[in-house]
Amino acid sequence: MTVREPLDDLTFSQFVAEAATRLVIIDFYADWCGPCRMISPHIEKLSEKYPQVVFIKVNVETCRQTSSEFGINAMPTFVLLYKGREVDRMMGANVELLETKIIQQLKESLVATPDERIFLKKFVEYSQRMQIYENEISQALARSLIPYDKLMEESRMNGKANKFELVKLLLNWFKTDFFVWTDVPKCELCGQNAEKSEEVQGDPTQEEQEWGACRVEVYKCQKCNTNVRFPRYNDPVKLLETRCGRCGEWANCFTLCSRAIGLETRYG
């Protein structure tokens, strides 16, 4: 990449802004400086070797404001910027040291920021999560419960299956005939809803943990005074059996059903 040389302070600011998130090497020099003239051809070679880096030569005589803002009092001085912020600097015509600093900053720039790490962690988690729904046995279990032929027939438009209509039909079946939204669980003894005010947290059993339940809500039935356990299962195959839950269980189980009949699906 060609070394850029601004004619004034305003042009320099524009060059830095255009660099955006790329590493910037600023070479502060003076025409009368012998070491500056000596290292100049080496800077050209570095710019060719590292095309991902922006090299800017700043004449301290023509860009006085910029030189003052960076506190330049010796030439040559090299200032390294990343995302508009100074990350390193060196004085003198040491080409090897300058290249070492460039390599170091390029390596550090490849490290994800805290926000990027959070995003990447979620991306990996969701990518791994989707593998659960690609399991052939799990899909076969889901298909055995879905009235697939009926849905396919009803989704046909002009003799061809319409995927958008199929999604709507699957959703309607899932919502009305298959899955039960559960704010509070029913008592297994008397069939009455437990009181929400009596909710406490319980420890999942080993079997519940094996089906992905990290926590269990325990309610008290006000009629027969028994505890009602509500494991928050996270395994879609188990949810094909229990067929109840809230947002998490609903989305989890529906995703498996969608993939089981070949619909493009994402979990989030």
PDB file of C-alpha atoms in Angstrom:
ATOM      1  CA  MET A   1       0.000   0.000   0.000  1.00  0.00           C
ATOM      2  CA  THR A   2       1.283   3.488  -0.872  1.00  0.00           C
ATOM      3  CA  VAL A   3       2.447   5.648   2.007  1.00  0.00           C
ATOM      4  CA  ARG A   4       0.058   8.564   2.332  1.00  0.00           C
ATOM      5  CA  GLU A   5       1.333  12.099   2.952  1.00  0.00           C
ATOM      6  CA  PRO A   6      -1.131  14.834   3.950  1.00  0.00           C
ATOM      7  CA  LEU A   7      -0.584  18.407   2.794  1.00  0.00           C
ATOM      8  CA  ASP A   8      -2.105  19.894   5.939  1.00  0.00           C
ATOM      9  CA  ASP A   9      -3.608  19.058   9.336  1.00  0.00           C
ATOM     10  CA  LEU A  10      -7.149  18.696   7.982  1.00  0.00           C
ATOM     11  CA  THR A  11      -6.065  16.155   5.379  1.00  0.00           C
ATOM     12  CA  PHE A  12      -4.236  14.206   8.083  1.00  0.00           C
ATOM     13  CA  SER A  13      -7.437  13.970  10.145  1.00  0.00           C
ATOM     14  CA  GLN A  14      -9.284  12.715   7.077  1.00  0.00           C
ATOM     15  CA  PHE A  15      -6.646  10.036   6.455  1.00  0.00           C
ATOM     16  CA  VAL A  16      -6.959   8.789  10.041  1.00  0.00           C
ATOM     17  CA  ALA A  17     -10.768   8.748   9.840  1.00  0.00           C
ATOM     18  CA  GLU A  18     -10.649   6.768   6.586  1.00  0.00           C
ATOM     19  CA  ALA A  19      -8.411   4.179   8.247  1.00  0.00           C
ATOM     20  CA  ALA A  20     -11.342   3.299  10.549  1.00  0.00           C
ATOM     21  CA  THR A  21     -10.365   0.152  12.499  1.00  0.00           C
ATOM     22  CA  ARG A  22      -7.066  -0.497  10.704  1.00  0.00           C
ATOM     23  CA  LEU A  23      -3.689  -0.039  12.351  1.00  0.00           C
ATOM     24  CA  VAL A  24      -2.138   3.343  11.482  1.00  0.00           C
ATOM     25  CA  ILE A  25       1.596   4.107  11.511  1.00  0.00           C
ATOM     26  CA  ILE A  26       2.377   7.833  11.571  1.00  0.00           C
ATOM     27  CA  ASP A  27       5.900   8.787  10.525  1.00  0.00           C
ATOM     28  CA  PHE A  28       6.693  12.282  11.820  1.00  0.00           C
ATOM     29  CA  TYR A  29       9.664  13.598   9.830  1.00  0.00           C
ATOM     30  CA  ALA A  30      11.444  16.740   8.655  1.00  0.00           C
ATOM     31  CA  ASP A  31      13.138  17.369   5.311  1.00  0.00           C
ATOM     32  CA  TRP A  32      16.377  18.398   7.017  1.00  0.00           C
ATOM     33  CA  CYS A  33      16.476  15.223   9.195  1.00  0.00           C
ATOM     34  CA  GLY A  34      19.161  12.752   8.023  1.00  0.00           C
ATOM     35  CA  PRO A  35      17.775   9.682   9.876  1.00  0.00           C
ATOM     36  CA  CYS A  36      14.325  10.511   8.436  1.00  0.00           C
ATOM     37  CA  ARG A  37      15.709  10.349   4.887  1.00  0.00           C
ATOM     38  CA  MET A  38      17.577   7.153   5.694  1.00  0.00           C
ATOM     39  CA  ILE A  39      14.528   5.248   6.967  1.00  0.00           C
ATOM     40  CA  SER A  40      12.112   6.563   4.330  1.00  0.00           C
ATOM     41  CA  PRO A  41      12.683   3.772   1.739  1.00  0.00           C
ATOM     42  CA  HIS A  42      12.304   1.171   4.487  1.00  0.00           C
ATOM     43  CA  ILE A  43       8.897   2.619   5.367  1.00  0.00           C
ATOM     44  CA  GLU A  44       7.881   2.159   1.735  1.00  0.00           C
ATOM     45  CA  LYS A  45       8.909  -1.500   1.932  1.00  0.00           C
ATOM     46  CA  LEU A  46       6.999  -1.989   5.179  1.00  0.00           C
ATOM     47  CA  SER A  47       3.880  -0.522   3.569  1.00  0.00           C
ATOM     48  CA  GLU A  48       4.174  -3.098   0.789  1.00  0.00           C
ATOM     49  CA  LYS A  49       4.821  -5.914   3.254  1.00  0.00           C
ATOM     50  CA  TYR A  50       1.850  -4.999   5.473  1.00  0.00           C
ATOM     51  CA  PRO A  51      -0.916  -3.800   3.120  1.00  0.00           C
ATOM     52  CA  GLN A  52      -3.476  -4.067   5.917  1.00  0.00           C
ATOM     53  CA  VAL A  53      -1.684  -1.244   7.759  1.00  0.00           C
ATOM     54  CA  VAL A  54      -2.123   2.441   6.882  1.00  0.00           C
ATOM     55  CA  PHE A  55       1.179   4.362   6.723  1.00  0.00           C
ATOM     56  CA  ILE A  56       1.059   8.160   6.941  1.00  0.00           C
ATOM     57  CA  LYS A  57       4.116  10.436   6.633  1.00  0.00           C
ATOM     58  CA  VAL A  58       3.621  13.741   8.441  1.00  0.00           C
ATOM     59  CA  ASN A  59       5.949  16.658   7.760  1.00  0.00           C
ATOM     60  CA  VAL A  60       6.315  18.509  11.051  1.00  0.00           C
ATOM     61  CA  GLU A  61       6.810  21.792   9.169  1.00  0.00           C
ATOM     62  CA  THR A  62       3.546  21.644   7.206  1.00  0.00           C
ATOM     63  CA  CYS A  63       1.411  19.909   9.848  1.00  0.00           C
ATOM     64  CA  ARG A  64       2.415  21.897  12.907  1.00  0.00           C
ATOM     65  CA  GLN A  65      -0.887  21.499  14.757  1.00  0.00           C
ATOM     66  CA  THR A  66      -0.861  17.720  14.389  1.00  0.00           C
ATOM     67  CA  SER A  67       2.785  17.539  15.479  1.00  0.00           C
ATOM     68  CA  SER A  68       1.993  19.672  18.524  1.00  0.00           C
ATOM     69  CA  GLU A  69      -1.028  17.566  19.490  1.00  0.00           C
ATOM     70  CA  PHE A  70       1.109  14.423  19.443  1.00  0.00           C
ATOM     71  CA  GLY A  71       3.903  16.142  21.390  1.00  0.00           C
ATOM     72  CA  ILE A  72       6.560  15.547  18.734  1.00  0.00           C
ATOM     73  CA  ASN A  73       9.965  16.954  19.727  1.00  0.00           C
ATOM     74  CA  ALA A  74      12.356  14.607  17.909  1.00  0.00           C
ATOM     75  CA  MET A  75      12.481  13.106  14.438  1.00  0.00           C
ATOM     76  CA  PRO A  76      11.775  10.595  13.262  1.00  0.00           C
ATOM     77  CA  THR A  77       9.006   9.667  15.689  1.00  0.00           C
ATOM     78  CA  PHE A  78       6.581   6.888  14.876  1.00  0.00           C
ATOM     79  CA  VAL A  79       3.139   6.861  16.483  1.00  0.00           C
ATOM     80  CA  LEU A  80       0.924   3.789  16.214  1.00  0.00           C
ATOM     81  CA  LEU A  81      -2.841   4.307  16.260  1.00  0.00           C
ATOM     82  CA  TYR A  82      -5.565   1.687  16.494  1.00  0.00           C
ATOM     83  CA  LYS A  83      -9.192   2.750  16.173  1.00  0.00           C
ATOM     84  CA  GLY A  84      -8.023   6.347  16.447  1.00  0.00           C
ATOM     85  CA  ARG A  85      -6.246   5.798  19.772  1.00  0.00           C
ATOM     86  CA  GLU A  86      -2.494   5.841  20.330  1.00  0.00           C
ATOM     87  CA  VAL A  87      -1.297   2.373  21.307  1.00  0.00           C
ATOM     88  CA  ASP A  88       2.477   2.758  21.000  1.00  0.00           C
ATOM     89  CA  ARG A  89       5.269   5.027  19.765  1.00  0.00           C
ATOM     90  CA  MET A  90       9.006   5.015  19.176  1.00  0.00           C
ATOM     91  CA  MET A  91      11.701   7.539  18.348  1.00  0.00           C
ATOM     92  CA  GLY A  92      14.642   6.934  16.048  1.00  0.00           C
ATOM     93  CA  ALA A  93      15.313   5.176  12.741  1.00  0.00           C
ATOM     94  CA  ASN A  94      15.228   1.592  14.019  1.00  0.00           C
ATOM     95  CA  VAL A  95      13.445  -0.358  11.270  1.00  0.00           C
ATOM     96  CA  GLU A  96      13.610  -3.712  13.074  1.00  0.00           C
ATOM     97  CA  LEU A  97      12.052  -2.300  16.237  1.00  0.00           C
ATOM     98  CA  LEU A  98       9.316  -0.577  14.248  1.00  0.00           C
ATOM     99  CA  GLU A  99       8.429  -3.800  12.452  1.00  0.00           C
ATOM    100  CA  THR A 100       8.364  -5.657  15.772  1.00  0.00           C
ATOM    101  CA  LYS A 101       5.882  -3.127  17.119  1.00  0.00           C
ATOM    102  CA  ILE A 102       3.746  -3.449  13.981  1.00  0.00           C
ATOM    103  CA  ILE A 103       3.616  -7.241  14.294  1.00  0.00           C
ATOM    104  CA  GLN A 104       2.758  -6.995  17.984  1.00  0.00           C
ATOM    105  CA  GLN A 105      -0.116  -4.594  17.350  1.00  0.00           C
ATOM    106  CA  LEU A 106      -1.471  -6.669  14.481  1.00  0.00           C
ATOM    107  CA  LYS A 107      -1.585  -9.706  16.765  1.00  0.00           C
ATOM    108  CA  GLU A 108      -3.334  -7.746  19.502  1.00  0.00           C
ATOM    109  CA  SER A 109      -5.848  -6.319  17.036  1.00  0.00           C
ATOM    110  CA  LEU A 110      -6.923  -9.876  16.214  1.00  0.00           C
ATOM    111  CA  VAL A 111      -7.942 -10.480  19.828  1.00  0.00           C
ATOM    112  CA  ALA A 112     -11.683 -10.018  20.307  1.00  0.00           C
ATOM    113  CA  THR A 113     -12.915  -7.100  22.393  1.00  0.00           C
ATOM    114  CA  PRO A 114     -15.110  -7.822  25.455  1.00  0.00           C
ATOM    115  CA  ASP A 115     -18.258  -7.079  23.413  1.00  0.00           C
ATOM    116  CA  GLU A 116     -17.015  -9.253  20.556  1.00  0.00           C
ATOM    117  CA  ARG A 117     -16.240 -12.082  22.987  1.00  0.00           C
ATOM    118  CA  ILE A 118     -19.796 -11.921  24.354  1.00  0.00           C
ATOM    119  CA  PHE A 119     -21.192 -12.074  20.811  1.00  0.00           C
ATOM    120  CA  LEU A 120     -18.888 -14.923  19.788  1.00  0.00           C
ATOM    121  CA  LYS A 121     -19.743 -16.892  22.926  1.00  0.00           C
ATOM    122  CA  LYS A 122     -23.447 -16.616  22.158  1.00  0.00           C
ATOM    123  CA  PHE A 123     -22.822 -17.483  18.513  1.00  0.00           C
ATOM    124  CA  VAL A 124     -20.943 -20.654  19.490  1.00  0.00           C
ATOM    125  CA  GLU A 125     -23.590 -21.602  22.049  1.00  0.00           C
ATOM    126  CA  TYR A 126     -26.433 -21.217  19.551  1.00  0.00           C
ATOM    127  CA  SER A 127     -24.462 -23.051  16.849  1.00  0.00           C
ATOM    128  CA  GLN A 128     -23.874 -25.957  19.202  1.00  0.00           C
ATOM    129  CA  ARG A 129     -27.484 -25.790  20.326  1.00  0.00           C
ATOM    130  CA  MET A 130     -28.751 -26.251  16.767  1.00  0.00           C
ATOM    131  CA  GLN A 131     -26.936 -29.589  16.537  1.00  0.00           C
ATOM    132  CA  ILE A 132     -29.487 -31.016  18.988  1.00  0.00           C
ATOM    133  CA  TYR A 133     -32.257 -30.465  16.467  1.00  0.00           C
ATOM    134  CA  GLU A 134     -30.298 -32.172  13.672  1.00  0.00           C
ATOM    135  CA  ASN A 135     -30.226 -35.511  15.492  1.00  0.00           C
ATOM    136  CA  GLU A 136     -31.973 -38.038  13.222  1.00  0.00           C
ATOM    137  CA  ILE A 137     -33.479 -40.048  16.077  1.00  0.00           C
ATOM    138  CA  SER A 138     -34.861 -36.910  17.723  1.00  0.00           C
ATOM    139  CA  GLN A 139     -36.367 -35.797  14.423  1.00  0.00           C
ATOM    140  CA  ALA A 140     -37.893 -39.235  13.871  1.00  0.00           C
ATOM    141  CA  LEU A 141     -39.544 -39.102  17.307  1.00  0.00           C
ATOM    142  CA  ALA A 142     -40.970 -35.675  16.535  1.00  0.00           C
ATOM    143  CA  ARG A 143     -42.249 -36.759  13.099  1.00  0.00           C
ATOM    144  CA  SER A 144     -44.034 -39.717  14.673  1.00  0.00           C
ATOM    145  CA  LEU A 145     -46.150 -37.257  16.680  1.00  0.00           C
ATOM    146  CA  ILE A 146     -46.806 -34.713  13.932  1.00  0.00           C
ATOM    147  CA  PRO A 147     -49.742 -35.234  11.519  1.00  0.00           C
ATOM    148  CA  TYR A 148     -47.287 -34.662   8.696  1.00  0.00           C
ATOM    149  CA  ASP A 149     -49.336 -36.014   5.785  1.00  0.00           C
ATOM    150  CA  LYS A 150     -52.374 -33.986   6.823  1.00  0.00           C
ATOM    151  CA  LEU A 151     -50.339 -30.778   7.183  1.00  0.00           C
ATOM    152  CA  MET A 152     -48.630 -31.311   3.835  1.00  0.00           C
ATOM    153  CA  GLU A 153     -51.932 -31.903   2.071  1.00  0.00           C
ATOM    154  CA  GLU A 154     -53.538 -28.823   3.596  1.00  0.00           C
ATOM    155  CA  SER A 155     -50.504 -26.678   2.765  1.00  0.00           C
ATOM    156  CA  ARG A 156     -50.739 -27.360  -0.968  1.00  0.00           C
ATOM    157  CA  MET A 157     -51.434 -24.396  -3.197  1.00  0.00           C
ATOM    158  CA  ASN A 158     -51.902 -24.970  -6.932  1.00  0.00           C
ATOM    159  CA  GLY A 159     -50.823 -28.546  -6.462  1.00  0.00           C
ATOM    160  CA  LYS A 160     -47.540 -27.687  -4.730  1.00  0.00           C
ATOM    161  CA  ALA A 161     -46.641 -27.658  -1.053  1.00  0.00           C
ATOM    162  CA  ASN A 162     -46.294 -24.103   0.236  1.00  0.00           C
ATOM    163  CA  LYS A 163     -43.704 -23.812   3.023  1.00  0.00           C
ATOM    164  CA  PHE A 164     -45.187 -20.620   4.439  1.00  0.00           C
ATOM    165  CA  GLU A 165     -48.587 -22.263   4.696  1.00  0.00           C
ATOM    166  CA  LEU A 166     -46.952 -25.368   6.176  1.00  0.00           C
ATOM    167  CA  VAL A 167     -45.327 -23.284   8.910  1.00  0.00           C
ATOM    168  CA  LYS A 168     -48.670 -21.701   9.808  1.00  0.00           C
ATOM    169  CA  LEU A 169     -50.403 -25.067   9.905  1.00  0.00           C
ATOM    170  CA  LEU A 170     -47.637 -26.605  12.035  1.00  0.00           C
ATOM    171  CA  LEU A 171     -47.793 -23.650  14.411  1.00  0.00           C
ATOM    172  CA  ASN A 172     -51.562 -23.913  14.758  1.00  0.00           C
ATOM    173  CA  TRP A 173     -51.367 -27.655  15.446  1.00  0.00           C
ATOM    174  CA  PHE A 174     -48.534 -27.206  17.937  1.00  0.00           C
ATOM    175  CA  LYS A 175     -50.298 -24.376  19.741  1.00  0.00           C
ATOM    176  CA  THR A 176     -53.815 -25.817  19.928  1.00  0.00           C
ATOM    177  CA  ASP A 177     -53.434 -29.609  19.868  1.00  0.00           C
ATOM    178  CA  PHE A 178     -49.975 -30.510  21.122  1.00  0.00           C
ATOM    179  CA  PHE A 179     -48.256 -28.141  23.542  1.00  0.00           C
ATOM    180  CA  VAL A 180     -49.767 -26.627  26.693  1.00  0.00           C
ATOM    181  CA  TRP A 181     -48.605 -23.238  27.940  1.00  0.00           C
ATOM    182  CA  THR A 182     -47.951 -23.585  31.672  1.00  0.00           C
ATOM    183  CA  ASP A 183     -47.786 -20.600  33.989  1.00  0.00           C
ATOM    184  CA  VAL A 184     -48.212 -22.845  37.034  1.00  0.00           C
ATOM    185  CA  PRO A 185     -48.341 -26.654  36.961  1.00  0.00           C
ATOM    186  CA  LYS A 186     -51.367 -28.707  37.920  1.00  0.00           C
ATOM    187  CA  CYS A 187     -51.317 -30.936  40.959  1.00  0.00           C
ATOM    188  CA  GLU A 188     -50.937 -34.568  39.886  1.00  0.00           C
ATOM    189  CA  LEU A 189     -53.243 -35.716  42.718  1.00  0.00           C
ATOM    190  CA  CYS A 190     -56.239 -33.398  42.393  1.00  0.00           C
ATOM    191  CA  GLY A 191     -55.666 -31.658  39.060  1.00  0.00           C
ATOM    192  CA  GLN A 192     -55.879 -28.162  40.534  1.00  0.00           C
ATOM    193  CA  ASN A 193     -53.388 -25.390  39.748  1.00  0.00           C
ATOM    194  CA  ALA A 194     -50.930 -24.677  42.524  1.00  0.00           C
ATOM    195  CA  GLU A 195     -50.753 -21.183  43.968  1.00  0.00           C
ATOM    196  CA  LYS A 196     -48.051 -19.011  42.449  1.00  0.00           C
ATOM    197  CA  SER A 197     -47.358 -17.265  45.730  1.00  0.00           C
ATOM    198  CA  GLU A 198     -46.125 -20.545  47.168  1.00  0.00           C
ATOM    199  CA  GLU A 199     -43.409 -21.007  44.545  1.00  0.00           C
ATOM    200  CA  VAL A 200     -40.005 -22.079  45.839  1.00  0.00           C
ATOM    201  CA  GLN A 201     -36.890 -23.418  44.128  1.00  0.00           C
ATOM    202  CA  GLY A 202     -35.967 -27.068  44.361  1.00  0.00           C
ATOM    203  CA  ASP A 203     -32.952 -29.135  43.389  1.00  0.00           C
ATOM    204  CA  PRO A 204     -33.283 -31.204  40.199  1.00  0.00           C
ATOM    205  CA  THR A 205     -32.952 -34.955  40.546  1.00  0.00           C
ATOM    206  CA  GLN A 206     -30.292 -36.830  38.596  1.00  0.00           C
ATOM    207  CA  GLU A 207     -32.881 -37.893  36.002  1.00  0.00           C
ATOM    208  CA  GLU A 208     -34.145 -34.325  35.622  1.00  0.00           C
ATOM    209  CA  GLN A 209     -30.588 -33.115  35.141  1.00  0.00           C
ATOM    210  CA  GLU A 210     -30.045 -35.727  32.440  1.00  0.00           C
ATOM    211  CA  TRP A 211     -32.949 -34.152  30.551  1.00  0.00           C
ATOM    212  CA  GLY A 212     -31.394 -30.699  30.837  1.00  0.00           C
ATOM    213  CA  ALA A 213     -33.267 -29.352  33.857  1.00  0.00           C
ATOM    214  CA  CYS A 214     -30.937 -26.946  35.653  1.00  0.00           C
ATOM    215  CA  ARG A 215     -33.649 -25.810  38.055  1.00  0.00           C
ATOM    216  CA  VAL A 216     -36.962 -26.995  39.419  1.00  0.00           C
ATOM    217  CA  GLU A 217     -39.839 -24.814  40.550  1.00  0.00           C
ATOM    218  CA  VAL A 218     -41.761 -26.280  43.483  1.00  0.00           C
ATOM    219  CA  TYR A 219     -45.327 -25.128  44.142  1.00  0.00           C
ATOM    220  CA  LYS A 220     -47.723 -25.895  46.965  1.00  0.00           C
ATOM    221  CA  CYS A 221     -51.172 -27.173  46.059  1.00  0.00           C
ATOM    222  CA  GLN A 222     -53.655 -25.256  48.211  1.00  0.00           C
ATOM    223  CA  LYS A 223     -56.299 -27.980  47.966  1.00  0.00           C
ATOM    224  CA  CYS A 224     -54.430 -31.134  48.969  1.00  0.00           C
ATOM    225  CA  ASN A 225     -51.345 -29.479  50.462  1.00  0.00           C
ATOM    226  CA  THR A 226     -48.837 -31.417  48.349  1.00  0.00           C
ATOM    227  CA  ASN A 227     -45.738 -30.116  46.630  1.00  0.00           C
ATOM    228  CA  VAL A 228     -45.940 -29.825  42.855  1.00  0.00           C
ATOM    229  CA  ARG A 229     -42.607 -30.034  41.038  1.00  0.00           C
ATOM    230  CA  PHE A 230     -42.096 -28.220  37.755  1.00  0.00           C
ATOM    231  CA  PRO A 231     -38.700 -29.150  36.230  1.00  0.00           C
ATOM    232  CA  ARG A 232     -37.632 -26.663  33.553  1.00  0.00           C
ATOM    233  CA  TYR A 233     -36.494 -29.214  30.979  1.00  0.00           C
ATOM    234  CA  ASN A 234     -34.122 -28.098  28.252  1.00  0.00           C
ATOM    235  CA  ASP A 235     -34.059 -31.259  26.136  1.00  0.00           C
ATOM    236  CA  PRO A 236     -36.520 -31.087  23.213  1.00  0.00           C
ATOM    237  CA  VAL A 237     -36.982 -34.875  23.197  1.00  0.00           C
ATOM    238  CA  LYS A 238     -38.175 -34.799  26.819  1.00  0.00           C
ATOM    239  CA  LEU A 239     -40.492 -31.927  25.916  1.00  0.00           C
ATOM    240  CA  LEU A 240     -42.103 -34.140  23.272  1.00  0.00           C
ATOM    241  CA  GLU A 241     -43.196 -36.232  26.267  1.00  0.00           C
ATOM    242  CA  THR A 242     -44.128 -33.535  28.806  1.00  0.00           C
ATOM    243  CA  ARG A 243     -45.612 -31.133  26.204  1.00  0.00           C
ATOM    244  CA  CYS A 244     -45.824 -28.222  28.604  1.00  0.00           C
ATOM    245  CA  GLY A 245     -43.824 -25.191  29.640  1.00  0.00           C
ATOM    246  CA  ARG A 246     -43.301 -21.534  28.943  1.00  0.00           C
ATOM    247  CA  CYS A 247     -41.304 -19.531  26.379  1.00  0.00           C
ATOM    248  CA  GLY A 248     -38.111 -21.598  26.594  1.00  0.00           C
ATOM    249  CA  GLU A 249     -39.782 -24.993  26.436  1.00  0.00           C
ATOM    250  CA  TRP A 250     -42.222 -23.786  23.763  1.00  0.00           C
ATOM    251  CA  ALA A 251     -39.493 -22.514  21.423  1.00  0.00           C
ATOM    252  CA  ASN A 252     -37.266 -25.496  22.159  1.00  0.00           C
ATOM    253  CA  CYS A 253     -39.845 -28.126  21.288  1.00  0.00           C
ATOM    254  CA  PHE A 254     -41.267 -26.232  18.303  1.00  0.00           C
ATOM    255  CA  THR A 255     -37.790 -25.871  16.810  1.00  0.00           C
ATOM    256  CA  LEU A 256     -37.348 -29.639  16.831  1.00  0.00           C
ATOM    257  CA  CYS A 257     -40.766 -30.142  15.254  1.00  0.00           C
ATOM    258  CA  SER A 258     -39.929 -27.611  12.542  1.00  0.00           C
ATOM    259  CA  ARG A 259     -36.652 -29.292  11.683  1.00  0.00           C
ATOM    260  CA  ALA A 260     -38.299 -32.713  11.789  1.00  0.00           C
ATOM    261  CA  ILE A 261     -40.422 -31.819   8.744  1.00  0.00           C
ATOM    262  CA  GLY A 262     -37.569 -30.116   6.892  1.00  0.00           C
ATOM    263  CA  LEU A 263     -38.301 -26.462   7.611  1.00  0.00           C
ATOM    264  CA  GLU A 264     -35.386 -24.032   7.828  1.00  0.00           C
ATOM    265  CA  THR A 265     -35.217 -23.053  11.466  1.00  0.00           C
ATOM    266  CA  ARG A 266     -33.039 -21.082  13.831  1.00  0.00           C
ATOM    267  CA  TYR A 267     -33.012 -21.074  17.610  1.00  0.00           C
ATOM    268  CA  GLY A 268     -32.684 -17.787  19.517  1.00  0.00           C
TER     269      GLY A 268
END
